[in-house]
mmCIF file of C-alpha atoms in Angstrom:
data_model
loop_
_atom_site.group_PDB
_atom_site.id
_atom_site.type_symbol
_atom_site.label_atom_id
_atom_site.label_comp_id
_atom_site.label_asym_id
_atom_site.label_seq_id
_atom_site.Cartn_x
_atom_site.Cartn_y
_atom_site.Cartn_z
ATOM 1 C CA MET A 299 0.155 0.070 -0.031
ATOM 2 C CA GLY A 300 0.952 3.504 -0.669
ATOM 3 C CA SER A 301 2.208 6.255 2.258
ATOM 4 C CA PRO A 302 -0.847 7.531 3.836
ATOM 5 C CA THR A 303 0.302 10.869 2.887
ATOM 6 C CA MET A 304 -0.236 10.093 -0.641
ATOM 7 C CA HIS A 305 -3.895 9.084 -0.011
ATOM 8 C CA GLN A 306 -4.691 12.182 2.036
ATOM 9 C CA ALA A 307 -3.054 14.654 -0.409
ATOM 10 C CA HIS A 308 -6.131 16.937 -2.025
ATOM 11 C CA VAL A 309 -6.105 17.463 -5.644
ATOM 12 C CA GLN A 310 -6.606 21.139 -5.061
ATOM 13 C CA GLN A 311 -3.564 21.415 -2.954
ATOM 14 C CA ILE A 312 -1.534 19.698 -6.422
ATOM 15 C CA GLU A 313 -3.313 22.234 -8.482
ATOM 16 C CA CYS A 314 -2.147 25.085 -6.669
ATOM 17 C CA LEU A 315 1.401 23.979 -6.261
ATOM 18 C CA LEU A 316 1.378 23.251 -10.082
ATOM 19 C CA ALA A 317 -0.085 26.651 -10.825
ATOM 20 C CA LEU A 318 2.283 28.464 -8.428
ATOM 21 C CA ALA A 319 5.072 26.781 -9.962
ATOM 22 C CA GLU A 320 4.091 28.546 -13.406
ATOM 23 C CA GLU A 321 3.412 31.964 -11.940
ATOM 24 C CA LEU A 322 5.766 32.256 -9.094
ATOM 25 C CA HIS A 323 3.516 34.736 -7.797
ATOM 26 C CA PHE A 324 0.935 34.083 -5.105
ATOM 27 C CA GLY A 325 -1.405 36.919 -6.311
ATOM 28 C CA ARG A 326 -1.277 35.717 -10.083
ATOM 29 C CA THR A 327 -1.789 32.080 -8.750
ATOM 30 C CA ALA A 328 -4.755 33.059 -6.670
ATOM 31 C CA GLU A 329 -6.202 35.053 -9.881
ATOM 32 C CA ARG A 330 -5.717 32.200 -12.117
ATOM 33 C CA LEU A 331 -7.450 29.542 -9.816
ATOM 34 C CA GLY A 332 -10.347 32.014 -8.468
ATOM 35 C CA LEU A 333 -9.170 31.662 -5.029
ATOM 36 C CA SER A 334 -8.234 34.473 -2.675
ATOM 37 C CA GLN A 335 -4.523 34.814 -1.971
ATOM 38 C CA SER A 336 -4.783 33.606 1.655
ATOM 39 C CA ARG A 337 -6.452 30.248 0.524
ATOM 40 C CA VAL A 338 -3.180 29.862 -1.954
ATOM 41 C CA SER A 339 -1.118 30.155 1.227
ATOM 42 C CA GLN A 340 -3.113 27.701 3.175
ATOM 43 C CA LEU A 341 -3.126 25.161 0.135
ATOM 44 C CA ILE A 342 0.451 25.349 -0.071
ATOM 45 C CA ALA A 343 1.034 24.971 3.683
ATOM 46 C CA ALA A 344 -1.414 22.006 3.991
ATOM 47 C CA LEU A 345 0.610 20.348 1.293
ATOM 48 C CA GLU A 346 3.924 21.004 2.547
ATOM 49 C CA SER A 347 3.098 19.769 6.027
ATOM 50 C CA ARG A 348 1.796 16.461 4.422
ATOM 51 C CA VAL A 349 5.117 16.045 2.411
ATOM 52 C CA GLY A 350 7.173 17.006 5.327
ATOM 53 C CA ALA A 351 9.218 19.420 3.828
ATOM 54 C CA ARG A 352 9.429 23.097 2.664
ATOM 55 C CA LEU A 353 8.255 23.021 -1.169
ATOM 56 C CA VAL A 354 8.142 26.811 -1.917
ATOM 57 C CA ALA A 355 10.643 29.515 -0.544
ATOM 58 C CA ARG A 356 8.981 33.020 -0.081
ATOM 59 C CA THR A 357 11.022 36.272 0.543
ATOM 60 C CA SER A 358 9.203 39.874 0.367
ATOM 61 C CA ARG A 359 10.351 40.091 -3.378
ATOM 62 C CA ARG A 360 10.392 36.742 -5.274
ATOM 63 C CA VAL A 361 8.717 33.401 -4.768
ATOM 64 C CA SER A 362 10.735 30.297 -5.826
ATOM 65 C CA LEU A 363 10.461 26.281 -5.683
ATOM 66 C CA THR A 364 12.955 24.711 -3.054
ATOM 67 C CA ARG A 365 15.086 21.815 -4.579
ATOM 68 C CA VAL A 366 12.126 19.406 -2.828
ATOM 69 C CA GLY A 367 9.646 21.188 -4.451
ATOM 70 C CA ALA A 368 11.014 21.545 -7.938
ATOM 71 C CA GLN A 369 11.549 17.562 -8.048
ATOM 72 C CA PHE A 370 7.987 16.965 -6.441
ATOM 73 C CA VAL A 371 6.547 19.410 -9.208
ATOM 74 C CA LYS A 372 8.131 17.404 -11.935
ATOM 75 C CA GLU A 373 7.353 13.987 -10.456
ATOM 76 C CA VAL A 374 3.266 14.820 -9.987
ATOM 77 C CA ARG A 375 2.757 17.022 -12.969
ATOM 78 C CA PRO A 376 2.434 13.795 -15.567
ATOM 79 C CA ALA A 377 -0.093 11.985 -12.984
ATOM 80 C CA TYR A 378 -2.199 15.110 -12.499
ATOM 81 C CA ARG A 379 -2.288 15.688 -16.368
ATOM 82 C CA ALA A 380 -3.373 12.169 -16.770
ATOM 83 C CA LEU A 381 -6.114 12.501 -13.852
ATOM 84 C CA LEU A 382 -7.310 15.485 -15.929
ATOM 85 C CA ARG A 383 -7.543 13.276 -19.085
ATOM 86 C CA THR A 384 -9.315 10.903 -17.365
ATOM 87 C CA PHE A 385 -12.120 13.214 -16.165
ATOM 88 C CA ASP A 386 -12.162 14.612 -19.541
ATOM 89 C CA ARG A 387 -12.682 11.405 -21.177
ATOM 90 C CA ALA A 388 -15.556 10.488 -18.433
ATOM 91 C CA ARG A 389 -17.459 13.580 -19.544
ATOM 92 C CA GLU A 390 -17.124 13.037 -23.216
ATOM 93 C CA ARG A 391 -18.231 9.527 -22.722
ATOM 94 C CA ALA A 392 -21.030 10.672 -20.616
ATOM 95 C CA MET A 393 -22.251 13.189 -23.354
ATOM 96 C CA ARG A 394 -21.938 10.707 -26.034
ATOM 97 C CA GLY A 395 -23.533 7.884 -24.294
ATOM 98 C CA ALA A 396 -20.499 5.480 -24.892
ATOM 99 C CA VAL A 397 -20.117 2.845 -22.197
ATOM 100 C CA GLU A 398 -16.448 2.934 -22.657
ATOM 101 C CA GLU A 399 -14.008 4.107 -25.133
ATOM 102 C CA LEU A 400 -10.291 3.377 -26.518
ATOM 103 C CA ARG A 401 -7.866 5.523 -27.759
ATOM 104 C CA ILE A 402 -5.995 3.931 -30.629
ATOM 105 C CA GLY A 403 -2.795 5.231 -31.984
ATOM 106 C CA PHE A 404 -1.560 4.884 -35.540
ATOM 107 C CA THR A 405 1.602 5.346 -37.157
ATOM 108 C CA GLY A 406 0.258 5.130 -40.987
ATOM 109 C CA MET A 407 -2.820 4.862 -42.481
ATOM 110 C CA VAL A 408 -6.275 3.497 -40.861
ATOM 111 C CA TYR A 409 -7.355 0.679 -43.284
ATOM 112 C CA GLU A 410 -10.726 -0.199 -44.126
ATOM 113 C CA GLU A 411 -10.689 -3.748 -42.268
ATOM 114 C CA ILE A 412 -9.499 -2.213 -39.195
ATOM 115 C CA THR A 413 -12.034 0.457 -39.237
ATOM 116 C CA ALA A 414 -14.881 -2.288 -39.612
ATOM 117 C CA THR A 415 -13.462 -4.254 -36.756
ATOM 118 C CA PHE A 416 -13.664 -0.485 -34.761
ATOM 119 C CA ARG A 417 -17.344 -0.423 -35.821
ATOM 120 C CA ALA A 418 -18.065 -3.810 -34.816
ATOM 121 C CA LEU A 419 -16.594 -2.765 -31.286
ATOM 122 C CA ARG A 420 -18.865 -0.340 -30.897
ATOM 123 C CA GLU A 421 -21.801 -1.984 -32.218
ATOM 124 C CA GLN A 422 -21.819 -5.216 -30.572
ATOM 125 C CA HIS A 423 -19.819 -4.065 -27.013
ATOM 126 C CA GLY A 424 -20.237 -0.568 -26.841
ATOM 127 C CA VAL A 425 -17.053 0.446 -27.005
ATOM 128 C CA ALA A 426 -15.853 3.613 -28.947
ATOM 129 C CA VAL A 427 -13.017 3.860 -30.583
ATOM 130 C CA HIS A 428 -10.754 7.010 -31.387
ATOM 131 C CA THR A 429 -8.024 7.105 -33.456
ATOM 132 C CA HIS A 430 -4.811 9.388 -32.816
ATOM 133 C CA ASP A 431 -1.989 10.009 -35.477
ATOM 134 C CA LEU A 432 1.512 9.250 -34.126
ATOM 135 C CA PRO A 433 4.897 10.431 -35.571
ATOM 136 C CA LEU A 434 5.820 7.510 -38.209
ATOM 137 C CA GLY A 435 9.387 6.743 -36.039
ATOM 138 C CA SER A 436 7.703 7.131 -32.687
ATOM 139 C CA PRO A 437 5.655 4.055 -32.681
ATOM 140 C CA PHE A 438 5.656 3.375 -28.766
ATOM 141 C CA THR A 439 6.124 6.411 -26.891
ATOM 142 C CA ALA A 440 2.452 7.587 -26.721
ATOM 143 C CA VAL A 441 1.371 4.207 -25.130
ATOM 144 C CA LEU A 442 4.084 4.118 -22.943
ATOM 145 C CA ASP A 443 3.219 7.814 -21.696
ATOM 146 C CA GLY A 444 -0.648 6.723 -21.252
ATOM 147 C CA GLU A 445 -1.670 8.997 -23.831
ATOM 148 C CA VAL A 446 -3.455 6.129 -26.183
ATOM 149 C CA ASP A 447 -4.604 2.836 -24.506
ATOM 150 C CA ALA A 448 -2.784 0.807 -27.699
ATOM 151 C CA VAL A 449 -1.182 1.525 -30.943
ATOM 152 C CA ILE A 450 -1.422 -0.488 -34.436
ATOM 153 C CA ALA A 451 2.560 -0.150 -35.174
ATOM 154 C CA GLU A 452 5.153 -2.260 -37.178
ATOM 155 C CA LEU A 453 6.741 -4.982 -35.354
ATOM 156 C CA PRO A 454 8.923 -5.830 -33.637
ATOM 157 C CA VAL A 455 8.808 -4.701 -30.227
ATOM 158 C CA HIS A 456 11.124 -6.190 -27.411
ATOM 159 C CA GLU A 457 10.307 -3.853 -24.667
ATOM 160 C CA PRO A 458 9.301 -5.948 -21.606
ATOM 161 C CA GLU A 459 6.730 -2.988 -20.754
ATOM 162 C CA LEU A 460 4.738 -3.669 -23.906
ATOM 163 C CA THR A 461 2.665 -6.575 -25.078
ATOM 164 C CA VAL A 462 1.305 -7.714 -28.627
ATOM 165 C CA GLY A 463 -2.050 -8.395 -28.376
ATOM 166 C CA PHE A 464 -2.504 -9.371 -31.891
ATOM 167 C CA ARG A 465 -0.307 -10.103 -34.935
ATOM 168 C CA PHE A 466 -1.810 -8.931 -38.194
ATOM 169 C CA PRO A 467 -0.856 -11.440 -41.330
ATOM 170 C CA ALA A 468 2.533 -10.746 -42.199
ATOM 171 C CA GLN A 469 2.883 -8.669 -45.572
ATOM 172 C CA ASP A 470 5.889 -8.851 -48.280
ATOM 173 C CA GLN A 471 7.714 -5.628 -48.655
ATOM 174 C CA PHE A 472 8.433 -3.451 -51.664
ATOM 175 C CA VAL A 473 10.785 -0.755 -52.594
ATOM 176 C CA VAL A 474 9.265 2.505 -53.766
ATOM 177 C CA LEU A 475 10.832 4.489 -56.019
ATOM 178 C CA SER A 476 10.424 7.121 -59.205
ATOM 179 C CA THR A 477 9.381 5.962 -62.656
ATOM 180 C CA ASP A 478 12.717 7.341 -64.167
ATOM 181 C CA HIS A 479 14.883 5.459 -61.644
ATOM 182 C CA PRO A 480 17.392 3.141 -63.077
ATOM 183 C CA LEU A 481 16.048 0.124 -61.425
ATOM 184 C CA ALA A 482 12.623 0.880 -62.316
ATOM 185 C CA GLY A 483 12.207 -1.391 -65.473
ATOM 186 C CA GLN A 484 12.628 -4.404 -63.382
ATOM 187 C CA GLU A 485 9.917 -6.922 -62.471
ATOM 188 C CA SER A 486 11.562 -7.171 -58.921
ATOM 189 C CA ILE A 487 14.856 -6.386 -57.170
ATOM 190 C CA ASP A 488 17.146 -8.513 -54.603
ATOM 191 C CA LEU A 489 18.094 -7.553 -51.224
ATOM 192 C CA GLU A 490 21.625 -6.984 -52.606
ATOM 193 C CA ASP A 491 20.297 -4.301 -54.968
ATOM 194 C CA LEU A 492 19.134 -2.022 -52.043
ATOM 195 C CA ALA A 493 23.090 -0.900 -52.015
ATOM 196 C CA ASP A 494 22.289 1.087 -55.238
ATOM 197 C CA LEU A 495 19.460 3.278 -53.560
ATOM 198 C CA ASP A 496 19.337 6.126 -50.731
ATOM 199 C CA LEU A 497 16.703 4.460 -48.659
ATOM 200 C CA LEU A 498 14.566 6.876 -46.322
ATOM 201 C CA HIS A 499 14.654 6.237 -42.637
ATOM 202 C CA ARG A 500 11.860 7.005 -40.195
ATOM 203 C CA ILE A 501 12.703 10.096 -37.993
ATOM 204 C CA GLY A 502 11.663 9.629 -33.911
ATOM 205 C CA ASP A 503 12.529 8.125 -30.724
ATOM 206 C CA ALA A 504 11.829 4.452 -31.877
ATOM 207 C CA PRO A 505 14.319 1.929 -30.735
ATOM 208 C CA ASP A 506 17.261 1.349 -32.628
ATOM 209 C CA TYR A 507 16.476 -2.628 -33.282
ATOM 210 C CA TRP A 508 13.117 -1.389 -34.567
ATOM 211 C CA LYS A 509 14.678 1.308 -37.061
ATOM 212 C CA THR A 510 17.125 -1.015 -38.510
ATOM 213 C CA ALA A 511 14.061 -3.590 -39.312
ATOM 214 C CA ARG A 512 12.454 -0.723 -41.077
ATOM 215 C CA THR A 513 15.573 0.555 -42.753
ATOM 216 C CA PRO A 514 18.409 -2.205 -42.838
ATOM 217 C CA PRO A 515 21.978 -0.485 -42.747
ATOM 218 C CA ALA A 516 23.445 -3.194 -45.045
ATOM 219 C CA THR A 517 22.911 -5.855 -47.392
ATOM 220 C CA PRO A 518 23.182 -9.446 -46.610
ATOM 221 C CA SER A 519 26.557 -9.523 -47.678
ATOM 222 C CA GLY A 520 27.544 -6.457 -45.442
ATOM 223 C CA VAL A 521 27.425 -3.906 -48.309
ATOM 224 C CA PRO A 522 26.349 -0.562 -46.575
ATOM 225 C CA ILE A 523 23.233 0.847 -47.667
ATOM 226 C CA LEU A 524 22.572 4.582 -48.047
ATOM 227 C CA SER A 525 20.157 6.465 -45.914
ATOM 228 C CA THR A 526 20.737 10.180 -46.384
ATOM 229 C CA ALA A 527 17.389 11.624 -45.360
ATOM 230 C CA GLY A 528 14.379 10.715 -42.908
ATOM 231 C CA ILE A 529 10.807 11.213 -42.978
ATOM 232 C CA THR A 530 8.071 11.733 -40.374
ATOM 233 C CA THR A 531 5.037 10.954 -42.524
ATOM 234 C CA VAL A 532 4.204 8.388 -45.362
ATOM 235 C CA GLY A 533 3.282 11.185 -47.880
ATOM 236 C CA GLN A 534 6.536 12.956 -47.192
ATOM 237 C CA GLY A 535 8.303 9.491 -48.355
ATOM 238 C CA MET A 536 6.041 9.240 -51.357
ATOM 239 C CA SER A 537 6.976 12.642 -52.380
ATOM 240 C CA LEU A 538 10.816 12.207 -51.770
ATOM 241 C CA ALA A 539 10.928 8.973 -53.307
ATOM 242 C CA ALA A 540 8.869 10.585 -56.805
ATOM 243 C CA SER A 541 11.630 12.940 -56.674
ATOM 244 C CA GLY A 542 13.987 10.395 -57.844
ATOM 245 C CA SER A 543 16.653 10.992 -55.118
ATOM 246 C CA HIS A 544 15.407 8.464 -52.637
ATOM 247 C CA ALA A 545 13.478 5.458 -52.359
ATOM 248 C CA MET A 546 11.484 4.060 -49.446
ATOM 249 C CA LEU A 547 10.550 0.447 -48.374
ATOM 250 C CA ALA A 548 6.689 -0.121 -47.845
ATOM 251 C CA CYS A 549 4.473 -3.125 -47.348
ATOM 252 C CA ARG A 550 1.984 -4.156 -49.704
ATOM 253 C CA PRO A 551 -1.240 -2.711 -48.182
ATOM 254 C CA LEU A 552 0.767 0.505 -47.918
ATOM 255 C CA ILE A 553 1.193 0.897 -51.654
ATOM 256 C CA GLU A 554 -1.913 -0.568 -52.652
ATOM 257 C CA HIS A 555 -3.542 2.670 -50.999
ATOM 258 C CA HIS A 556 -0.813 5.148 -52.366
ATOM 259 C CA GLN A 557 -0.791 4.351 -55.921
ATOM 260 C CA ARG A 558 0.813 6.861 -57.779
ATOM 261 C CA GLY A 559 1.612 7.584 -61.767
ATOM 262 C CA ASP A 560 4.924 8.863 -60.786
ATOM 263 C CA LEU A 561 6.169 5.851 -58.589
ATOM 264 C CA ARG A 562 7.250 2.275 -59.178
ATOM 265 C CA TYR A 563 6.782 -0.497 -56.584
ATOM 266 C CA LEU A 564 9.076 -3.421 -56.965
ATOM 267 C CA PRO A 565 9.080 -6.421 -54.947
ATOM 268 C CA VAL A 566 12.313 -7.223 -52.890
ATOM 269 C CA ARG A 567 13.054 -10.854 -53.201
ATOM 270 C CA GLY A 568 14.029 -11.957 -49.626
ATOM 271 C CA LEU A 569 11.695 -9.644 -47.997
ATOM 272 C CA GLU A 570 8.717 -11.739 -48.326
ATOM 273 C CA ALA A 571 6.364 -11.434 -45.371
ATOM 274 C CA THR A 572 8.999 -9.461 -43.486
ATOM 275 C CA SER A 573 6.408 -6.572 -42.519
ATOM 276 C CA GLN A 574 3.999 -6.911 -39.705
ATOM 277 C CA LEU A 575 1.664 -4.711 -38.139
ATOM 278 C CA GLY A 576 0.691 -5.537 -34.264
ATOM 279 C CA LEU A 577 -1.725 -4.031 -31.633
ATOM 280 C CA VAL A 578 0.645 -3.103 -28.747
ATOM 281 C CA SER A 579 -0.281 -1.909 -25.412
ATOM 282 C CA ARG A 580 1.210 -1.535 -22.121
ATOM 283 C CA THR A 581 1.762 -4.826 -20.423
ATOM 284 C CA ASP A 582 0.706 -3.573 -17.104
ATOM 285 C CA HIS A 583 -2.469 -2.256 -18.098
ATOM 286 C CA PRO A 584 -4.695 -4.948 -19.964
ATOM 287 C CA THR A 585 -8.357 -4.131 -20.356
ATOM 288 C CA PRO A 586 -11.374 -6.162 -21.233
ATOM 289 C CA ALA A 587 -11.922 -3.720 -24.123
ATOM 290 C CA LEU A 588 -8.333 -4.362 -25.492
ATOM 291 C CA ARG A 589 -8.900 -8.181 -25.238
ATOM 292 C CA THR A 590 -12.393 -7.648 -26.695
ATOM 293 C CA LEU A 591 -10.923 -5.667 -29.548
ATOM 294 C CA ALA A 592 -8.009 -8.307 -30.305
ATOM 295 C CA GLY A 593 -10.510 -11.037 -30.529
ATOM 296 C CA LEU A 594 -12.522 -9.096 -33.169
ATOM 297 C CA LEU A 595 -9.529 -8.632 -35.114
ATOM 298 C CA GLU A 596 -8.844 -12.143 -35.078
ATOM 299 C CA HIS A 597 -12.051 -12.969 -35.761
ATOM 300 C CA ALA A 598 -12.093 -10.746 -39.043
ATOM 301 C CA ASP A 599 -8.702 -12.208 -39.962
ATOM 302 C CA LYS A 600 -9.966 -15.701 -39.631
ATOM 303 C CA ILE A 601 -13.112 -14.785 -42.127
ATOM 304 C CA ARG A 602 -10.941 -12.981 -44.798
ATOM 305 C CA THR A 603 -8.416 -16.164 -44.426
ATOM 306 C CA GLU A 604 -11.117 -18.515 -45.244
ATOM 307 C CA VAL A 605 -13.439 -16.719 -47.713
ATOM 308 C CA PRO A 606 -10.417 -16.259 -50.566
ATOM 309 C CA SER A 607 -9.562 -19.974 -50.084
ATOM 310 C CA THR A 608 -13.357 -21.095 -50.509
ATOM 311 C CA VAL A 609 -13.972 -19.008 -53.366
ATOM 312 C CA ALA A 610 -10.418 -20.433 -54.864
ATOM 313 C CA ALA A 611 -11.550 -23.837 -54.457
ATOM 314 C CA VAL A 612 -15.126 -23.071 -55.900
ATOM 315 C CA ASN A 613 -13.316 -21.425 -59.031
ATOM 316 C CA VAL A 614 -10.894 -24.391 -59.704
ATOM 317 C CA SER A 615 -14.035 -26.806 -59.571
ATOM 318 C CA ARG A 616 -15.957 -24.886 -61.894
ATOM 319 C CA ARG A 617 -12.610 -24.579 -64.238
ATOM 320 C CA ARG A 618 -12.337 -28.411 -64.274
ATOM 321 C CA ASP A 619 -15.947 -29.012 -64.858
ATOM 322 C CA SER A 620 -16.145 -26.392 -67.765
ATOM 323 C CA SER A 621 -12.706 -27.539 -69.293
ATOM 324 C CA SER A 622 -12.565 -31.347 -69.081
ATOM 325 C CA ALA A 623 -14.596 -32.469 -72.012
ATOM 326 C CA ASP A 624 -12.476 -30.642 -74.196
ATOM 327 C CA LEU A 625 -9.355 -32.318 -72.582
ATOM 328 C CA PRO A 626 -7.525 -35.636 -74.134
ATOM 329 C CA VAL A 627 -8.534 -38.673 -71.553
ATOM 330 C CA ALA A 628 -4.768 -38.685 -70.210
ATOM 331 C CA GLN A 629 -4.975 -35.229 -68.949
ATOM 332 C CA GLN A 630 -8.403 -35.709 -67.643
ATOM 333 C CA ARG A 631 -6.842 -37.995 -65.451
#
């Protein structure tokens, strides 16, 4: 259990200290909070009593935080802001009539298959999903900081603080380059051919292993792969690739949603089924809503997998029935 002082500390006292830390003036703090100056002094004194140390240094000319006060403000501010966000979300849910909500972050596009699952989550379980655009090269920061409940981002993820609740089907990777690039006329390229390109890398605070998986630094034989420019959005990457100076690795769903006449998309031999998205959330914060979402995504993926195979089997059967009469007996066998 936590210390008694933590449980007894009033939110108003915390709010008052945070405002004073910004204003460094009791009068302005009182005006900002709609309180009297004496009430501000009382709240600060009460908080100092609970903490057991001076938090604010007062003189006739200036107000400043003590070393203990500055450290306390630094540590308590994120928790206070998180508490405010919780109240805001509760009010929003009450106004919308939603039972619960999930904040899901994305580092790229929100595909139709995923939004269909979000609709099912709301219609069948009363959970509303709100999507948040995240920087292309910072897939995990928002979920680690609690700004979103989960993120749908490219794998891998090795942090013990993060858990992958669902893995989307693995996808082939393509290289995106301009139509006038020397390699644009080929049907596909090999991993070693990447050494002839200037690959774009993602800018952000993602772990090094994640960035390496997105933009390999060398070919399998050890030849360095040039990467002189970074990107923060998919659109920026497409534009730079179209300029002819750079190229970019992208998965099949991404290029299918970004068809352009000035770009070529070449399969990369050796990168088949090497791109995979995952539903990533904090290990210490599992929720029933996230588990339900993972279950719906798994169910939708199962349906997508079964339907094409069924259709393919029917089509093959029909082709055999329609063509067998025209084949020689030996071929019919």
